[in-house]
XYZ file of C-alpha atoms in Angstrom:
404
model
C 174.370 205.630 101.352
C 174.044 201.578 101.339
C 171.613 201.884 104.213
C 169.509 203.811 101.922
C 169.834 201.924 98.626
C 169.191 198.543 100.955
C 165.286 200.650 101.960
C 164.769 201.342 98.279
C 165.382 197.470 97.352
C 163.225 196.388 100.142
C 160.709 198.699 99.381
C 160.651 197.726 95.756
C 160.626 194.240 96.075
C 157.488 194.710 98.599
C 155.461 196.540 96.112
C 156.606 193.653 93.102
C 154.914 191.292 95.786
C 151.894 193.392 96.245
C 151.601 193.851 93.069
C 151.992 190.221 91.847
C 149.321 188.950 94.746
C 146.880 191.452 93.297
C 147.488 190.459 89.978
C 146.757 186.248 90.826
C 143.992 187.624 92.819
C 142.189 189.919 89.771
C 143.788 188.087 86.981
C 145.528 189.903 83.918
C 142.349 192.199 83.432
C 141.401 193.006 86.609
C 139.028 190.561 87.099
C 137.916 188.671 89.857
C 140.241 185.011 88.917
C 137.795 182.153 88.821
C 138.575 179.183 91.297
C 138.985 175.632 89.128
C 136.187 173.647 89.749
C 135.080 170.886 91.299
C 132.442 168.772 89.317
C 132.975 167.806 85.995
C 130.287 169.395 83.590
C 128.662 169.497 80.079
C 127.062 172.111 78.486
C 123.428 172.176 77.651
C 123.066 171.021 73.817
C 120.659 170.700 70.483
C 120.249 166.806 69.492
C 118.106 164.220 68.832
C 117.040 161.594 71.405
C 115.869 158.055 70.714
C 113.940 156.021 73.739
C 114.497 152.718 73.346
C 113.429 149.394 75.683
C 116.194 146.671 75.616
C 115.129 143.069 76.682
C 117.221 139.583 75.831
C 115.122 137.143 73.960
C 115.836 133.695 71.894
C 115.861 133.285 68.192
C 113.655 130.447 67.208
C 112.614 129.489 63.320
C 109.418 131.204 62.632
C 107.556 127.789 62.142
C 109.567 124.657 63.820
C 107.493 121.392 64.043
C 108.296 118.368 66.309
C 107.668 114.852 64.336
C 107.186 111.701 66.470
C 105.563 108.822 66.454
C 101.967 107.117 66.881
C 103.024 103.178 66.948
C 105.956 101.833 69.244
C 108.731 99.715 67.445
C 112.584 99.236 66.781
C 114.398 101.486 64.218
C 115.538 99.476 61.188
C 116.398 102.100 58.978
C 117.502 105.097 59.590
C 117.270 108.298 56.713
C 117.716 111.408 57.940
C 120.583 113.538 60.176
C 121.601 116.796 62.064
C 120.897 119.699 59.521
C 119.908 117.815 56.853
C 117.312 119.529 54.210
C 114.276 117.207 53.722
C 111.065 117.362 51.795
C 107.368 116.708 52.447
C 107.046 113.166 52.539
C 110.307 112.057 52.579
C 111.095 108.532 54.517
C 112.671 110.095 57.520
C 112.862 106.595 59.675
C 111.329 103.045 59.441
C 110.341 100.610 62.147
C 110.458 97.300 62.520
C 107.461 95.959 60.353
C 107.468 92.148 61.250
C 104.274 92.729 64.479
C 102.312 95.129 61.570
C 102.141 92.660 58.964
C 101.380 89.502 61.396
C 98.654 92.149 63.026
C 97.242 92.506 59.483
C 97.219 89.110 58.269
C 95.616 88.389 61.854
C 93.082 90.918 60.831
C 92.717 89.433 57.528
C 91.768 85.870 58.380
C 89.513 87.386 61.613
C 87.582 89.371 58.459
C 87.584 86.193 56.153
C 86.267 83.986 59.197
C 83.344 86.811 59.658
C 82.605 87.114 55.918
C 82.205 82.968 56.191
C 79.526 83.370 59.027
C 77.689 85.992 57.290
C 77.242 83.938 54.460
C 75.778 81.145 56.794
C 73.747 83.337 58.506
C 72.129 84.894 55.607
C 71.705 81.377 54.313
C 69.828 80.331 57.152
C 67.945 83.120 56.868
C 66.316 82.813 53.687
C 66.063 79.252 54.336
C 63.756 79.936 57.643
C 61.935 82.353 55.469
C 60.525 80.045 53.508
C 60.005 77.533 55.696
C 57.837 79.998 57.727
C 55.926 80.600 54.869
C 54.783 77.065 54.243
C 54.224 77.135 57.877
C 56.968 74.388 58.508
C 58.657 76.566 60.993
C 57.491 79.337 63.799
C 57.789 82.978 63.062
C 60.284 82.874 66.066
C 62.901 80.554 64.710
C 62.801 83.622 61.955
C 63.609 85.912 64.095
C 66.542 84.364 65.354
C 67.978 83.385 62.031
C 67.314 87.153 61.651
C 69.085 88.149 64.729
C 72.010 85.735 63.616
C 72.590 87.700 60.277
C 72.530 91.095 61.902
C 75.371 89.460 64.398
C 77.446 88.296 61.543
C 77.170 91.489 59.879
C 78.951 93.351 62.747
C 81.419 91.175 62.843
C 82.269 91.694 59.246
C 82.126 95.255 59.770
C 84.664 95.031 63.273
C 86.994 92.875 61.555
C 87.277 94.760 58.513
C 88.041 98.048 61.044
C 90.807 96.096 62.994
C 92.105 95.423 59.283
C 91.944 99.286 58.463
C 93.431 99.789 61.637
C 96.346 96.962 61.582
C 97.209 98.537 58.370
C 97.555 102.220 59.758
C 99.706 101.072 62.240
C 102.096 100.251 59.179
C 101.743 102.631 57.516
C 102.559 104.890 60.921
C 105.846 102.858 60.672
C 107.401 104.986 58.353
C 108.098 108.224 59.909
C 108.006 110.946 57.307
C 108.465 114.641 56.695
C 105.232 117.121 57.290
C 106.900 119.642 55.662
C 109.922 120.959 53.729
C 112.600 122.024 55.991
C 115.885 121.568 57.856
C 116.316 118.844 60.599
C 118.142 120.896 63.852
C 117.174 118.342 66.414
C 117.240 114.260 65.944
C 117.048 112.240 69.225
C 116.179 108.571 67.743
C 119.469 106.049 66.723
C 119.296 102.875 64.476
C 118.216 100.013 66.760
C 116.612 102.206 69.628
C 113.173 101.209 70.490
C 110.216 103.829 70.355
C 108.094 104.000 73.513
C 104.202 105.228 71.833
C 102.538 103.932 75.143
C 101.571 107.066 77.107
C 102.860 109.715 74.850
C 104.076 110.784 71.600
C 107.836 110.379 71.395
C 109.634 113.479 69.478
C 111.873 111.991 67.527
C 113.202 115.077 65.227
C 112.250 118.826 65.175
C 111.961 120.482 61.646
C 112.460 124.336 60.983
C 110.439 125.260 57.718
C 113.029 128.078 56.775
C 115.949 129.156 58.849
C 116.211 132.232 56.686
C 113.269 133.676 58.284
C 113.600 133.892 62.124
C 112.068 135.250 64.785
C 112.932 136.787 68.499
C 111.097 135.743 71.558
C 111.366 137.995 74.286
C 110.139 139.148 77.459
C 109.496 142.621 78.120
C 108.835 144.599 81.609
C 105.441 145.842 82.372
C 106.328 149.515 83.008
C 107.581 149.657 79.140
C 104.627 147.843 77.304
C 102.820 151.335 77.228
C 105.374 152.417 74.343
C 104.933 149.291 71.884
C 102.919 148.776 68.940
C 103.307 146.448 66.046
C 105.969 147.734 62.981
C 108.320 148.874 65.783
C 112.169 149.356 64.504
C 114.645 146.652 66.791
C 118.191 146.344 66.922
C 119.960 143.846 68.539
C 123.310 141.778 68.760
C 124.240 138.216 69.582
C 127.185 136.974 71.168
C 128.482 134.661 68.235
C 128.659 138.216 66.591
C 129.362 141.051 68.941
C 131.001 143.141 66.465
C 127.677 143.346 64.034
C 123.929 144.492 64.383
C 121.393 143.074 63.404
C 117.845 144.383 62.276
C 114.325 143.240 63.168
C 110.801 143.975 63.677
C 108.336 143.979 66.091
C 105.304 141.608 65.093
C 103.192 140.420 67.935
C 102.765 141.875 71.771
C 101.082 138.825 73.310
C 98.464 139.483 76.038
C 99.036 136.598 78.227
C 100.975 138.228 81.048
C 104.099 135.870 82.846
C 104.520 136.455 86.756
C 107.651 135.692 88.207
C 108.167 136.229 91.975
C 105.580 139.116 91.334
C 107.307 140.531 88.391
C 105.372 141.042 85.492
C 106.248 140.493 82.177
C 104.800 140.020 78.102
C 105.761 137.926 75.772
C 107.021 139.885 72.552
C 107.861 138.474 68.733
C 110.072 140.315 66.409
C 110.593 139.071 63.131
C 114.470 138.561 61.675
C 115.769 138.560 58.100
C 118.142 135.372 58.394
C 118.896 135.524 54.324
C 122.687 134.646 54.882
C 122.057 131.939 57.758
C 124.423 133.682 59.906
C 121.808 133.387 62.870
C 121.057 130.083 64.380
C 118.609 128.572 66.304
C 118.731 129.379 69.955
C 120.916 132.144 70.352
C 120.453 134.682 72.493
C 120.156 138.273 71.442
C 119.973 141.860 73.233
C 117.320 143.527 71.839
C 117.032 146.976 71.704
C 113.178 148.428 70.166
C 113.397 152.551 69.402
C 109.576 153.179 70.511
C 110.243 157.104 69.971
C 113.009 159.330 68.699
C 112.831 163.323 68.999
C 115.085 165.573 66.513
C 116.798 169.062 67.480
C 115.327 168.939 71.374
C 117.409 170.585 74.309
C 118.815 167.956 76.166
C 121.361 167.783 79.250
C 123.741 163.786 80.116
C 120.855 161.795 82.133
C 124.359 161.561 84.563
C 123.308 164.856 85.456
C 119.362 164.009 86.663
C 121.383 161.164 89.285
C 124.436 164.152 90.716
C 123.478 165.236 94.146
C 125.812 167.708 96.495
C 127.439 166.098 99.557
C 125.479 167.298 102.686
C 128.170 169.874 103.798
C 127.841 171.923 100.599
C 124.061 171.575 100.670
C 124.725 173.627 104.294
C 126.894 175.721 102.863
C 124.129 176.409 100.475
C 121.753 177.027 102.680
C 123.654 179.306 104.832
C 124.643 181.682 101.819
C 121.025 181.283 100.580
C 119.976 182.357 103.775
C 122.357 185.913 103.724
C 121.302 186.834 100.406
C 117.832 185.877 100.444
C 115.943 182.931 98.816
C 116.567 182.603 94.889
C 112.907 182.178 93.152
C 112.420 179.523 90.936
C 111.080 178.662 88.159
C 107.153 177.630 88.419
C 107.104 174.160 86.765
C 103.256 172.907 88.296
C 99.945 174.369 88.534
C 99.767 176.908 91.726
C 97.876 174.740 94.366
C 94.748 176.123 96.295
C 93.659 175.665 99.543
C 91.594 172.999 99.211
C 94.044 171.277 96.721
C 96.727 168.208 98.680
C 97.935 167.284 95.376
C 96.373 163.405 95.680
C 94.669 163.827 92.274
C 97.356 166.320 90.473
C 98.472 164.194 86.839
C 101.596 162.159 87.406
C 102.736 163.834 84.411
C 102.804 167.386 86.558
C 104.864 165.877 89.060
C 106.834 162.339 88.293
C 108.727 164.033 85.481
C 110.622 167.051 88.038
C 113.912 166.790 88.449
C 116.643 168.691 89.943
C 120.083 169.876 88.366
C 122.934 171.596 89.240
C 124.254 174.382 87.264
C 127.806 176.229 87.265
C 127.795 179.475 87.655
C 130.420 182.134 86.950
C 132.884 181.230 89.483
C 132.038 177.445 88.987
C 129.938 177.124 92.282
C 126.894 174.907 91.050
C 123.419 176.446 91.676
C 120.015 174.129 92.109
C 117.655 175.014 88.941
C 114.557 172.590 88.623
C 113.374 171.133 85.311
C 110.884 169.316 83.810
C 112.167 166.488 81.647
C 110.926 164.440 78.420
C 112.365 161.652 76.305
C 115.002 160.094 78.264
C 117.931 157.149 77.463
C 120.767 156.024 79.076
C 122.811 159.092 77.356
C 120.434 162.073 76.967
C 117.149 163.308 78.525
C 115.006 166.166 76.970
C 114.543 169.215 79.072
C 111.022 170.403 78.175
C 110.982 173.488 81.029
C 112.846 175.288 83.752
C 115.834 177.461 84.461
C 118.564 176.289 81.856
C 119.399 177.200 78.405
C 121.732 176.271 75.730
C 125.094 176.982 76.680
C 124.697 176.195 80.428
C 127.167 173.982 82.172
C 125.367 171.006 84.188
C 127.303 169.134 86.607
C 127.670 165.335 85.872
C 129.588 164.148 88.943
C 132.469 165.644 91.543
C 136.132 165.680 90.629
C 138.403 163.859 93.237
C 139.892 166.171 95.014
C 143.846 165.481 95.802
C 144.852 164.500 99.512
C 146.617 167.280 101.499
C 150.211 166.788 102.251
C 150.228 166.334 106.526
């Protein structure tokens, strides 16, 4: 009798087993139980996209002027400072005027000592005349009298010119403002001879209105295609990381820079600076939205970079193989015989990409697509085998070591 209830137990517990292992195999419903997967994924959404192009420029004052100096000299006085606010024609510096004056009172007396020949000369003149005339004199004697005047003339006329010009030089002595503005750069000290030999010392730089600023960047050749001029910008500076700023694209400038055989352009965006907050020379990261797309399909642009290792793409191939090649979707223009592609549009081809998609047991399948508006986030899916609701693999889960 125990030998018999010990075969009932046994048997029962073996069908509890059989039971159980068909029930983790099936799942509560009967269902084939779907393995967890392997790639992390993210379904196929509705959004809006916007392209941007970043590039790091410098914020300058829209109109900055450099004021130096056309006559060489010691400083004597001294006006003007760092981030002071000046006005056209304000005394900014003064040299030393002691060699100006003694040049113009040198030109002076040169002027009077010319005037004083003149007046001989002309005397002379009128004196030969008529002496000619009552035939006291020859007709050349005249013309050497004549000749005289015309000589002392000149020199009336050069001396009173080194005058004009000893006097400039003067008034060149006082340094003033060209315009109303805000000193941001001085690099002149009482006492410190200026240097006006061979060039024109910069003594301070003037910005006309720091409350109107502007961005000078560089921008790569493959992304000039997309700007125009009204062109939405954000950017941030360091001195400010936690705020954005606003601007707006002004100028693309033509003249191309080549730097170890990269190409770039030179582009302006104007800045609002009404609170001051930005200063000259900082640098900002600029970010211009040359295109934004509303309610578009759109998979993670991680998704366009995932590739399978090279055992699973055999795997892939093998099972591909067994139940016969999957067609896909036609995304180009069927070629003809006589077509090699050389002269297809770049747009039919450089735009392809291929995703993976998870199917129901969360093995990912190939499907090719055709994409559109792209960032860093998002990229537009204009054609091919997905649809909203799909789950595109981003990247592969680690997988956890086996115990040895």
């Amino acid at each position: 009798m125990k030998l018999f209830t010990k075969k009932r137990v046994a048997i029962a517990a073996a069908v509890i087993a059989v039971g159980a292992g068909a029930f983790v195999a099936l799942g509560p419903k009967g269902e084939p139980k779907v393995p967890p997967s392997k790639y992390r994924s993210t379904a196929v959404d509705m959004g809006t996209i916007n392209q941007t192009v970043t590039a790091t420029g410098t914020i300058n004052p829209v109109a900055l002027v450099n004021v130096g100096s056309q006559v060489s000299g010691t400083v004597v006085e001294l006006n003007a400072d760092f981030n002071d606010r000046v006005r056209k024609g304000q005394v900014l510096l003064k040299l030393d005027p002691t060699i100006f004056n003694a040049q113009i009172r040198q030109a002076e007396a040169s002027r009077a000592s010319a005037t004083a020949n003149l007046k001989l000369a002309e005397a002379n003149y009128h004196r030969n005349q008529q002496l000619v005339a009552q035939n006291f004199v020859s007709s050349t004697a005249l013309d050497q009298s004549r000749r005289e005047m015309d000589v002392a003339r000149a020199n009336v006329q050069l001396s009173q010119a080194q005058l004009d010009r000893a006097r400039a030089d003067l008034n060149n002595s006082v340094i003033r403002s060209p315009i109303d503005g805000v000193i941001i750069k001085r690099t002149i000290d009482l006492g410190q001879t200026v240097a006006a030999s061979f060039n024109t010392p910069n003594l301070f730089q003037i910005a006309r209105d720091l409350t109107k600023m502007q961005i000078d960047t560089s921008v790569s050749e493959a992304d000039v295609g997309a700007l125009k001029d009204g062109l939405p910008a954000r950017f941030v500076v360091d001195a400010y990381p936690d705020r954005e700023f606003h601007a707006t694209m002004r100028q693309f400038r033509l003249a191309a820079n080549v730097v170890q055989n990269v190409v770039t352009y030179n582009v302006v965006l104007d800045v609002d600076n009404k609170d001051e907050m930005l200063k000259p020379g900082m640098t900002a990261q600029v970010r211009l939205v040359v295109d934004n797309r509303a309610n578009v399909m759109r998979i993670p642009t991680t998704a366009l970079r995932f590739t399978l290792p090279e055992e699973e793409l055999e795997k892939q191939r093998k099972q591909d193989k067994e139940k016969g090649n999957v067609k896909q979707v036609a995304l180009t223009p069927a070629s003809t015989p006589d077509d090699d592609l050389a002269f297809r549009s770049a747009s039919e081809t450089a735009r392809m990409f291929k995703v993976y998609r998870l199917d129901a047991l969360n093995q990912p399948q190939p499907v090719d697509i055709r994409i559109g508006l792209s960032n860093f986030r998002y990229t537009e899916v204009l054609s091919g085998g997905l649809k909203v609701g799909d789950k595109v693999v981003t990247r592969s889960l680690a997988q956890p070591k086996e115990d040895l």
